[in-house]
Amino acid sequence: MKKIALLGATGSIGTNTVDVVLAYPERFQIVSLTFHSNSDKGAQLIEQLKPQYVGVGSQAMKTDLASRFPEVEFGVGETGLVKAATLEAVDVVLTAVTGSVGLNPTMAAIDAGKNIALANKETLVMAGQWVMAAALKKNVTILPVDSEHSAIFQCLQGQKEGSVKELVITASGGSFRDLTREELESVTLEQALKHPNWSMGKKITIDSSTMMNKGLEVIEAHWLFGTDYDKIKVVLHKESIVHSMIVLKDGAYLAQLGPSDMREPIQYALTYPTRLPIKNEKKFDLTEIGQLNFEPMDFDRFPMLALAFTVGKKGGAYPTVYNAANEIAATAFIEGKISYLQIEQLVQRAVDNYSETTEVTLTEVIEIDKQTRTIVERWIKEEGQL
Ligand code: NDP
Ligand code: MG
């Protein structure tokens, strides 16, 4: 029986994880979970999964739920996330919260020797160097949940060290892939939230349209697989059937294909190296799909992808600034405070505004993350709508 801590249980990845867990009750048990604001769904999950420990977003929520579920222990905010992730019984922590709030519980879990199934890419972008070093030190495995990284990880199985030439990450292009930059000026939140292939949380759906998501994934791949940025390529693949590829030294391409169903990478991360059937599998027929298309990425059309390579190569806290600015900007767009193109402008401005002279520590990175958020929030207040 694998005992799981599910951080971000009420979200899109959280819901898919619960599906996987409930399909194999003899194999998996969720012993702790967290959610932030959705207490109705959270209460349903507590009834259904009967966890020992639950982390919630506020004291009021804790008081309410503790009276309804006296047998469960509750915690609030970051303390709740950390406790859920480090509970004695936990074998693996599935990190499915949105944003860099995932960093502290992930680091605490690694420190406590828990394996990580990582969906929360922002954590690795913000502090990949420290997360990977801690995992190595504690002999902890970090298994990717993100579909592209799971695909690469699957292709890498059995490959000898030194035999891989490149990683090729595929990008669907997001909701605005067919619009020109001029046409982006007047797009709405509703339009941005319509992803052509995947159903996901709001922030990642916006990130997919700005290509921030692919940028974050490039940095995520750099840390997960220890691959130089020059050896990470991105191609536009509108069908989202090939989840990603690797290129071997001899020129062979290995690709992983499948339906757009996050239960697959989630289940693989939880059962690795074993394979199990997916319950209620999505229909997937390549002869019906017929064609797979690949196009070069247009870095002028998607400047946030180009910026990912720039900040990634600069290293230090540059990716932290890139991510933090985007978290604030994407949220501000979701809340109707800024226009769509202001997301990119704010991220670019935050990166331009930052300069690093010496090596940074993890403590400094956490501080830089906070400072960036404050600065970008101030810019949004000062400028309002463009
Ligand atoms: P959702 O927005 O659907 O869910 C986010 C989860 O995190 C919810 O449970 C939410 O709780 C919780 N949460 C939000 N803010 C906080 C906070 N400040 N403190 C603690 N918990 C919080 O996101 P997704 O499931 O789409 O994405 C989760 C992560 O997985 C992201 O990092 C994303 O990039 C990554 N990912 C997602 C994919 C997908 O298909 N969705 C694919 C690949 C990666 P509540 O709802 O109760 O407020
Ligand atoms: Mg992805």
Tab-separated table of C-alpha atoms and ligand atoms in Angstrom:
chain	number	residue	atom	x	y	z
A	1	MET	CA	0.000	0.000	0.000
A	2	LYS	CA	1.480	3.323	-1.098
A	3	LYS	CA	0.567	6.150	1.291
A	4	ILE	CA	0.150	9.475	-0.411
A	5	ALA	CA	0.116	13.113	0.698
A	6	LEU	CA	-1.888	15.061	-1.878
A	7	LEU	CA	-1.117	18.788	-1.792
A	8	GLY	CA	-3.733	20.719	-3.773
A	9	ALA	CA	-6.382	17.980	-3.669
A	10	THR	CA	-9.244	20.188	-4.895
A	11	GLY	CA	-7.516	21.276	-8.121
A	12	SER	CA	-7.369	19.785	-11.583
A	13	ILE	CA	-4.340	17.555	-10.905
A	14	GLY	CA	-5.701	16.831	-7.423
A	15	THR	CA	-9.002	15.593	-8.875
A	16	ASN	CA	-7.240	13.413	-11.453
A	17	THR	CA	-5.035	11.988	-8.691
A	18	VAL	CA	-8.077	11.108	-6.591
A	19	ASP	CA	-9.477	9.256	-9.643
A	20	VAL	CA	-6.272	7.231	-9.971
A	21	VAL	CA	-6.196	6.467	-6.240
A	22	LEU	CA	-9.841	5.382	-6.120
A	23	ALA	CA	-9.325	3.109	-9.124
A	24	TYR	CA	-6.778	1.108	-7.088
A	25	PRO	CA	-7.916	1.221	-3.445
A	26	GLU	CA	-5.827	-1.868	-2.673
A	27	ARG	CA	-2.648	-0.075	-3.820
A	28	PHE	CA	-3.066	3.558	-2.834
A	29	GLN	CA	-4.244	5.479	0.165
A	30	ILE	CA	-4.351	9.240	0.630
A	31	VAL	CA	-3.306	9.754	4.237
A	32	SER	CA	-3.081	13.529	4.113
A	33	LEU	CA	-4.354	16.203	1.773
A	34	THR	CA	-4.534	19.964	1.483
A	35	PHE	CA	-6.745	22.547	-0.164
A	36	HIS	CA	-6.906	26.303	0.015
A	37	SER	CA	-10.291	27.898	-0.566
A	38	ASN	CA	-12.704	25.262	-1.862
A	39	SER	CA	-14.034	23.957	1.421
A	40	ASP	CA	-17.126	22.294	-0.117
A	41	LYS	CA	-15.045	20.101	-2.363
A	42	GLY	CA	-12.510	19.681	0.428
A	43	ALA	CA	-15.218	18.389	2.798
A	44	GLN	CA	-16.393	15.905	0.145
A	45	LEU	CA	-12.837	14.643	-0.216
A	46	ILE	CA	-12.471	14.217	3.541
A	47	GLU	CA	-15.648	12.117	3.609
A	48	GLN	CA	-14.574	10.075	0.627
A	49	LEU	CA	-10.888	9.529	1.442
A	50	LYS	CA	-10.844	9.659	5.250
A	51	PRO	CA	-7.360	11.191	5.555
A	52	GLN	CA	-5.583	11.437	8.909
A	53	TYR	CA	-4.455	14.994	8.334
A	54	VAL	CA	-5.833	17.923	6.323
A	55	GLY	CA	-4.206	21.292	5.583
A	56	VAL	CA	-6.632	24.148	4.810
A	57	GLY	CA	-6.384	27.797	3.757
A	58	SER	CA	-7.761	29.615	6.808
A	59	GLN	CA	-8.385	29.357	10.534
A	60	ALA	CA	-12.140	29.802	9.983
A	61	MET	CA	-12.178	26.840	7.589
A	62	LYS	CA	-10.257	24.765	10.106
A	63	THR	CA	-12.711	25.581	12.918
A	64	ASP	CA	-15.693	24.709	10.748
A	65	LEU	CA	-14.266	21.461	9.371
A	66	ALA	CA	-12.794	20.335	12.712
A	67	SER	CA	-16.286	20.401	14.233
A	68	ARG	CA	-17.641	18.318	11.332
A	69	PHE	CA	-14.731	15.846	11.221
A	70	PRO	CA	-13.518	15.426	14.819
A	71	GLU	CA	-11.445	12.342	13.915
A	72	VAL	CA	-9.242	14.363	11.485
A	73	GLU	CA	-6.321	16.568	12.489
A	74	PHE	CA	-6.289	19.965	10.733
A	75	GLY	CA	-3.595	22.559	10.078
A	76	VAL	CA	-3.637	25.981	8.416
A	77	GLY	CA	-1.614	27.628	5.645
A	78	GLU	CA	2.047	26.787	5.238
A	79	THR	CA	2.179	24.881	8.537
A	80	GLY	CA	-0.649	22.693	7.263
A	81	LEU	CA	1.085	22.077	3.922
A	82	VAL	CA	4.372	21.166	5.606
A	83	LYS	CA	2.716	18.867	8.155
A	84	ALA	CA	0.655	17.118	5.453
A	85	ALA	CA	3.817	16.552	3.409
A	86	THR	CA	5.938	15.241	6.279
A	87	LEU	CA	3.445	13.071	8.168
A	88	GLU	CA	5.131	9.920	9.431
A	89	ALA	CA	2.880	7.577	7.408
A	90	VAL	CA	3.510	9.298	4.045
A	91	ASP	CA	5.577	7.481	1.369
A	92	VAL	CA	5.143	9.888	-1.529
A	93	VAL	CA	4.044	13.509	-1.773
A	94	LEU	CA	2.120	14.525	-4.863
A	95	THR	CA	2.646	18.267	-5.173
A	96	ALA	CA	-0.338	19.687	-7.052
A	97	VAL	CA	-0.633	23.161	-5.562
A	98	THR	CA	-0.279	26.101	-7.912
A	99	GLY	CA	2.707	28.377	-7.553
A	100	SER	CA	5.788	28.750	-5.440
A	101	VAL	CA	3.775	28.077	-2.274
A	102	GLY	CA	4.797	24.489	-3.074
A	103	LEU	CA	8.464	25.135	-2.291
A	104	ASN	CA	8.522	24.864	1.509
A	105	PRO	CA	6.404	21.707	1.790
A	106	THR	CA	8.436	20.088	-1.025
A	107	MET	CA	11.731	20.918	0.691
A	108	ALA	CA	10.353	19.723	4.046
A	109	ALA	CA	9.153	16.469	2.449
A	110	ILE	CA	12.544	15.848	0.849
A	111	ASP	CA	14.219	16.559	4.165
A	112	ALA	CA	11.928	13.979	5.781
A	113	GLY	CA	12.964	11.450	3.100
A	114	LYS	CA	9.628	11.357	1.241
A	115	ASN	CA	9.617	10.690	-2.483
A	116	ILE	CA	8.053	13.399	-4.619
A	117	ALA	CA	5.629	13.111	-7.534
A	118	LEU	CA	6.011	16.618	-8.884
A	119	ALA	CA	3.260	18.476	-10.710
A	120	ASN	CA	4.037	21.847	-9.127
A	121	LYS	CA	6.615	23.032	-11.684
A	122	GLU	CA	6.883	26.538	-10.179
A	123	THR	CA	8.801	25.038	-7.235
A	124	LEU	CA	11.484	23.646	-9.502
A	125	VAL	CA	11.682	26.840	-11.557
A	126	MET	CA	12.048	28.970	-8.471
A	127	ALA	CA	14.601	26.819	-6.664
A	128	GLY	CA	15.613	23.859	-8.858
A	129	GLN	CA	19.224	23.962	-7.789
A	130	TRP	CA	18.358	23.545	-4.104
A	131	VAL	CA	15.489	21.108	-4.574
A	132	MET	CA	17.589	18.763	-6.717
A	133	ALA	CA	20.603	19.013	-4.386
A	134	ALA	CA	18.431	18.211	-1.366
A	135	ALA	CA	16.853	15.248	-3.192
A	136	LEU	CA	20.274	13.892	-4.100
A	137	LYS	CA	21.517	14.272	-0.541
A	138	LYS	CA	18.484	12.532	0.929
A	139	ASN	CA	18.334	9.874	-1.796
A	140	VAL	CA	14.807	10.977	-2.632
A	141	THR	CA	13.268	10.324	-6.054
A	142	ILE	CA	11.502	13.143	-7.869
A	143	LEU	CA	9.129	11.685	-10.429
A	144	PRO	CA	7.586	14.021	-12.993
A	145	VAL	CA	3.821	14.393	-13.297
A	146	ASP	CA	3.870	17.117	-15.947
A	147	SER	CA	2.948	15.258	-19.166
A	148	GLU	CA	5.979	16.443	-21.183
A	149	HIS	CA	8.420	15.502	-18.444
A	150	SER	CA	6.716	12.203	-17.819
A	151	ALA	CA	7.038	11.511	-21.551
A	152	ILE	CA	10.763	12.319	-21.508
A	153	PHE	CA	11.224	10.275	-18.345
A	154	GLN	CA	9.474	7.309	-19.999
A	155	CYS	CA	11.644	7.627	-23.125
A	156	LEU	CA	14.775	7.777	-20.973
A	157	GLN	CA	14.083	4.405	-19.346
A	158	GLY	CA	16.890	2.024	-20.201
A	159	GLN	CA	19.051	4.645	-21.941
A	160	LYS	CA	22.717	4.550	-21.022
A	161	GLU	CA	24.227	7.699	-19.551
A	162	GLY	CA	25.642	9.897	-22.299
A	163	SER	CA	23.474	8.455	-25.067
A	164	VAL	CA	20.968	11.315	-25.183
A	165	LYS	CA	21.617	14.202	-27.561
A	166	GLU	CA	18.557	16.390	-27.017
A	167	LEU	CA	15.187	16.669	-25.353
A	168	VAL	CA	12.307	17.822	-27.534
A	169	ILE	CA	9.386	19.300	-25.617
A	170	THR	CA	6.134	19.629	-27.531
A	171	ALA	CA	3.848	22.646	-27.155
A	172	SER	CA	0.185	22.750	-28.141
A	173	GLY	CA	0.409	26.514	-28.566
A	174	GLY	CA	-2.397	27.276	-26.096
A	175	SER	CA	-5.647	29.103	-26.697
A	176	PHE	CA	-4.203	31.893	-28.883
A	177	ARG	CA	-1.783	29.955	-31.044
A	178	ASP	CA	-3.415	31.102	-34.280
A	179	LEU	CA	-3.645	34.798	-33.355
A	180	THR	CA	-1.071	37.414	-34.330
A	181	ARG	CA	0.454	39.660	-31.675
A	182	GLU	CA	-1.791	42.527	-32.842
A	183	GLU	CA	-4.835	40.334	-32.354
A	184	LEU	CA	-3.738	39.584	-28.773
A	185	GLU	CA	-4.332	43.181	-27.710
A	186	SER	CA	-8.043	42.750	-27.146
A	187	VAL	CA	-8.389	39.133	-26.021
A	188	THR	CA	-10.527	38.358	-22.960
A	189	LEU	CA	-10.082	36.070	-19.965
A	190	GLU	CA	-12.886	33.846	-21.199
A	191	GLN	CA	-11.099	33.312	-24.520
A	192	ALA	CA	-7.775	32.705	-22.771
A	193	LEU	CA	-9.303	30.011	-20.583
A	194	LYS	CA	-10.378	27.884	-23.561
A	195	HIS	CA	-7.436	25.534	-24.041
A	196	PRO	CA	-7.722	23.583	-27.293
A	197	ASN	CA	-6.624	20.197	-25.885
A	198	TRP	CA	-6.353	20.113	-22.099
A	199	SER	CA	-8.698	20.882	-19.227
A	200	MET	CA	-6.586	22.392	-16.435
A	201	GLY	CA	-6.553	24.972	-13.638
A	202	LYS	CA	-6.897	28.659	-14.592
A	203	LYS	CA	-3.314	29.756	-13.993
A	204	ILE	CA	-1.707	27.022	-16.077
A	205	THR	CA	-4.265	27.594	-18.855
A	206	ILE	CA	-3.278	31.267	-19.013
A	207	ASP	CA	0.395	30.243	-18.825
A	208	SER	CA	-0.148	27.908	-21.792
A	209	SER	CA	-1.491	30.747	-23.903
A	210	THR	CA	1.385	33.117	-23.083
A	211	MET	CA	3.842	30.219	-23.550
A	212	MET	CA	5.016	30.917	-19.985
A	213	ASN	CA	4.002	27.341	-19.250
A	214	LYS	CA	6.399	26.032	-21.891
A	215	GLY	CA	9.069	28.375	-20.565
A	216	LEU	CA	8.563	27.014	-17.056
A	217	GLU	CA	8.694	23.498	-18.501
A	218	VAL	CA	12.028	24.155	-20.216
A	219	ILE	CA	13.506	25.201	-16.868
A	220	GLU	CA	11.759	22.273	-15.155
A	221	ALA	CA	13.334	19.868	-17.692
A	222	HIS	CA	16.761	21.423	-17.162
A	223	TRP	CA	16.608	20.587	-13.453
A	224	LEU	CA	14.796	17.258	-13.614
A	225	PHE	CA	17.046	15.732	-16.240
A	226	GLY	CA	20.209	17.782	-15.730
A	227	THR	CA	20.141	18.840	-19.389
A	228	ASP	CA	21.888	21.968	-20.730
A	229	TYR	CA	19.550	24.585	-22.160
A	230	ASP	CA	21.211	24.253	-25.564
A	231	LYS	CA	20.030	20.653	-25.643
A	232	ILE	CA	16.395	21.420	-24.892
A	233	LYS	CA	14.259	22.126	-27.952
A	234	VAL	CA	10.600	23.110	-28.171
A	235	VAL	CA	8.371	22.327	-31.147
A	236	LEU	CA	4.790	23.352	-31.840
A	237	HIS	CA	2.601	20.257	-32.016
A	238	LYS	CA	-1.036	21.278	-32.149
A	239	GLU	CA	-2.531	17.837	-31.595
A	240	SER	CA	-0.883	17.259	-28.163
A	241	ILE	CA	-0.579	13.569	-29.027
A	242	VAL	CA	3.196	13.300	-28.850
A	243	HIS	CA	3.758	14.406	-25.258
A	244	SER	CA	7.502	14.915	-25.818
A	245	MET	CA	10.549	13.184	-27.292
A	246	ILE	CA	14.218	12.480	-26.810
A	247	VAL	CA	16.867	12.379	-29.536
A	248	LEU	CA	19.674	9.872	-29.109
A	249	LYS	CA	23.278	10.327	-30.213
A	250	ASP	CA	22.768	8.067	-33.240
A	251	GLY	CA	19.889	10.216	-34.458
A	252	ALA	CA	17.051	7.969	-33.244
A	253	TYR	CA	13.986	9.803	-31.945
A	254	LEU	CA	11.979	8.226	-29.142
A	255	ALA	CA	8.551	9.699	-28.483
A	256	GLN	CA	5.775	8.999	-26.018
A	257	LEU	CA	2.249	9.293	-27.391
A	258	GLY	CA	-1.145	9.119	-25.782
A	259	PRO	CA	-4.462	10.857	-25.157
A	260	SER	CA	-4.665	14.205	-23.321
A	261	ASP	CA	-5.364	12.585	-19.989
A	262	MET	CA	-3.360	13.629	-16.943
A	263	ARG	CA	-4.315	10.420	-15.138
A	264	GLU	CA	-1.681	8.642	-17.243
A	265	PRO	CA	1.406	10.549	-16.057
A	266	ILE	CA	-0.027	10.763	-12.534
A	267	GLN	CA	-0.545	7.000	-12.391
A	268	TYR	CA	2.886	6.312	-13.853
A	269	ALA	CA	4.504	8.537	-11.222
A	270	LEU	CA	2.657	6.591	-8.520
A	271	THR	CA	3.232	3.070	-9.892
A	272	TYR	CA	6.699	3.505	-11.479
A	273	PRO	CA	8.252	1.261	-12.688
A	274	THR	CA	5.092	-0.886	-12.790
A	275	ARG	CA	2.412	-0.264	-15.435
A	276	LEU	CA	-1.269	-0.725	-14.680
A	277	PRO	CA	-4.362	-0.297	-16.865
A	278	ILE	CA	-6.026	3.133	-16.690
A	279	LYS	CA	-9.618	2.708	-15.532
A	280	ASN	CA	-12.178	4.138	-18.011
A	281	GLU	CA	-9.430	4.790	-20.508
A	282	LYS	CA	-10.012	7.669	-22.951
A	283	LYS	CA	-10.556	6.629	-26.559
A	284	PHE	CA	-7.308	6.892	-28.487
A	285	ASP	CA	-7.107	5.807	-32.109
A	286	LEU	CA	-4.195	7.047	-34.204
A	287	THR	CA	-5.964	6.097	-37.422
A	288	GLU	CA	-8.787	8.474	-36.460
A	289	ILE	CA	-6.305	11.204	-35.523
A	290	GLY	CA	-4.711	10.590	-38.898
A	291	GLN	CA	-2.088	13.320	-38.925
A	292	LEU	CA	0.450	14.644	-36.510
A	293	ASN	CA	1.931	18.068	-37.275
A	294	PHE	CA	5.133	19.675	-36.045
A	295	GLU	CA	6.182	23.277	-36.622
A	296	PRO	CA	9.074	25.401	-35.392
A	297	MET	CA	8.320	27.676	-32.440
A	298	ASP	CA	8.157	31.350	-33.280
A	299	PHE	CA	10.160	33.056	-30.542
A	300	ASP	CA	9.028	36.526	-31.670
A	301	ARG	CA	5.400	35.494	-31.412
A	302	PHE	CA	6.042	33.928	-28.002
A	303	PRO	CA	8.656	36.118	-26.264
A	304	MET	CA	8.080	34.437	-22.893
A	305	LEU	CA	9.536	31.221	-24.272
A	306	ALA	CA	12.642	33.034	-25.476
A	307	LEU	CA	12.916	34.694	-22.068
A	308	ALA	CA	12.831	31.294	-20.329
A	309	PHE	CA	16.035	30.280	-22.106
A	310	THR	CA	17.622	33.652	-21.218
A	311	VAL	CA	16.768	33.460	-17.505
A	312	GLY	CA	17.548	29.749	-17.385
A	313	LYS	CA	21.016	30.275	-18.809
A	314	LYS	CA	21.688	33.218	-16.506
A	315	GLY	CA	20.712	30.987	-13.590
A	316	GLY	CA	20.775	32.106	-9.954
A	317	ALA	CA	17.557	33.880	-9.054
A	318	TYR	CA	16.662	34.923	-12.630
A	319	PRO	CA	14.176	32.058	-13.081
A	320	THR	CA	12.744	32.928	-9.637
A	321	VAL	CA	12.047	36.485	-10.800
A	322	TYR	CA	10.568	35.234	-14.093
A	323	ASN	CA	8.242	32.879	-12.242
A	324	ALA	CA	7.249	35.219	-9.405
A	325	ALA	CA	6.429	38.090	-11.789
A	326	ASN	CA	4.303	35.747	-13.863
A	327	GLU	CA	2.428	34.374	-10.842
A	328	ILE	CA	1.407	37.912	-9.887
A	329	ALA	CA	0.704	39.033	-13.457
A	330	ALA	CA	-1.301	35.946	-14.465
A	331	THR	CA	-3.381	36.233	-11.275
A	332	ALA	CA	-3.950	39.956	-11.935
A	333	PHE	CA	-5.168	39.109	-15.444
A	334	ILE	CA	-7.490	36.411	-14.051
A	335	GLU	CA	-8.817	38.998	-11.582
A	336	GLY	CA	-9.448	41.487	-14.396
A	337	LYS	CA	-6.842	43.978	-13.132
A	338	ILE	CA	-4.614	44.033	-16.221
A	339	SER	CA	-4.889	43.353	-19.927
A	340	TYR	CA	-3.569	40.182	-21.515
A	341	LEU	CA	-0.409	41.646	-23.025
A	342	GLN	CA	0.468	43.284	-19.718
A	343	ILE	CA	1.304	39.816	-18.378
A	344	GLU	CA	4.296	39.594	-20.721
A	345	GLN	CA	5.231	43.219	-20.198
A	346	LEU	CA	5.328	42.804	-16.420
A	347	VAL	CA	7.398	39.615	-16.578
A	348	GLN	CA	9.864	41.204	-18.999
A	349	ARG	CA	10.091	44.356	-16.886
A	350	ALA	CA	10.700	42.354	-13.682
A	351	VAL	CA	13.513	40.397	-15.344
A	352	ASP	CA	15.048	43.581	-16.820
A	353	ASN	CA	14.772	45.259	-13.427
A	354	TYR	CA	16.690	42.472	-11.713
A	355	SER	CA	20.443	42.220	-11.713
A	356	GLU	CA	22.544	39.688	-9.937
A	357	THR	CA	26.152	40.171	-9.046
A	358	THR	CA	27.018	37.294	-6.718
A	359	GLU	CA	25.844	33.744	-6.195
A	360	VAL	CA	22.574	33.526	-4.313
A	361	THR	CA	21.541	31.244	-1.471
A	362	LEU	CA	18.140	29.587	-1.053
A	363	THR	CA	17.244	32.095	1.678
A	364	GLU	CA	18.057	34.938	-0.719
A	365	VAL	CA	16.045	33.310	-3.488
A	366	ILE	CA	13.001	33.135	-1.207
A	367	GLU	CA	13.504	36.824	-0.392
A	368	ILE	CA	13.889	37.721	-4.092
A	369	ASP	CA	10.670	35.848	-4.850
A	370	LYS	CA	8.866	37.966	-2.212
A	371	GLN	CA	10.437	41.229	-3.409
A	372	THR	CA	9.519	40.521	-7.023
A	373	ARG	CA	5.903	39.915	-6.047
A	374	THR	CA	5.788	43.204	-4.112
A	375	ILE	CA	7.359	45.166	-6.982
A	376	VAL	CA	5.068	43.703	-9.639
A	377	GLU	CA	2.008	44.259	-7.432
A	378	ARG	CA	3.107	47.897	-7.031
A	379	TRP	CA	3.513	48.322	-10.793
A	380	ILE	CA	0.018	46.918	-11.315
A	381	LYS	CA	-1.436	49.366	-8.770
A	382	GLU	CA	0.469	52.318	-10.203
A	383	GLU	CA	-0.305	51.645	-13.821
A	384	GLY	CA	-3.695	49.965	-13.771
A	385	GLN	CA	-5.039	49.094	-17.191
A	386	LEU	CA	-2.762	50.031	-20.050
B	1	NDP	P1	-5.679	24.221	-9.897
B	1	NDP	O1	-5.812	25.697	-9.854
B	1	NDP	O2	-6.752	23.427	-10.536
B	1	NDP	O3	-5.515	23.674	-8.388
B	1	NDP	C1	-4.605	24.246	-7.497
B	1	NDP	C2	-4.676	23.574	-6.146
B	1	NDP	O4	-3.815	24.271	-5.250
B	1	NDP	C3	-6.057	23.619	-5.500
B	1	NDP	O5	-6.238	22.482	-4.685
B	1	NDP	C4	-5.995	24.878	-4.646
B	1	NDP	O6	-6.910	24.854	-3.556
B	1	NDP	C5	-4.571	24.828	-4.161
B	1	NDP	N1	-4.024	26.147	-3.891
B	1	NDP	C6	-4.157	27.273	-4.631
B	1	NDP	N2	-3.527	28.305	-4.047
B	1	NDP	C7	-2.989	27.836	-2.899
B	1	NDP	C8	-2.237	28.425	-1.827
B	1	NDP	N3	-1.906	29.725	-1.825
B	1	NDP	N4	-1.876	27.643	-0.796
B	1	NDP	C9	-2.178	26.327	-0.785
B	1	NDP	N5	-2.887	25.708	-1.758
B	1	NDP	C10	-3.282	26.464	-2.802
B	1	NDP	O7	-4.268	23.912	-10.551
B	1	NDP	P2	-3.812	22.648	-11.423
B	1	NDP	O8	-4.251	21.390	-10.758
B	1	NDP	O9	-4.143	22.875	-12.831
B	1	NDP	O10	-2.219	22.768	-11.317
B	1	NDP	C11	-1.517	22.446	-10.126
B	1	NDP	C12	-0.027	22.394	-10.426
B	1	NDP	O11	0.214	21.341	-11.363
B	1	NDP	C13	0.534	23.666	-11.085
B	1	NDP	O12	1.828	23.877	-10.637
B	1	NDP	C14	0.525	23.342	-12.555
B	1	NDP	O13	1.507	24.047	-13.267
B	1	NDP	C15	0.853	21.846	-12.522
B	1	NDP	N6	0.382	21.107	-13.691
B	1	NDP	C16	-0.951	21.034	-13.973
B	1	NDP	C17	-1.410	20.328	-15.080
B	1	NDP	C18	-2.877	20.171	-15.355
B	1	NDP	O14	-3.248	19.397	-16.243
B	1	NDP	N7	-3.759	20.848	-14.641
B	1	NDP	C19	-0.470	19.682	-15.999
B	1	NDP	C20	0.902	19.781	-15.584
B	1	NDP	C21	1.308	20.476	-14.477
B	1	NDP	P3	-8.436	25.454	-3.703
B	1	NDP	O15	-8.958	24.983	-5.009
B	1	NDP	O16	-9.143	24.813	-2.544
B	1	NDP	O17	-8.338	26.920	-3.596
B	2	MG	MG	2.899	20.215	-19.277
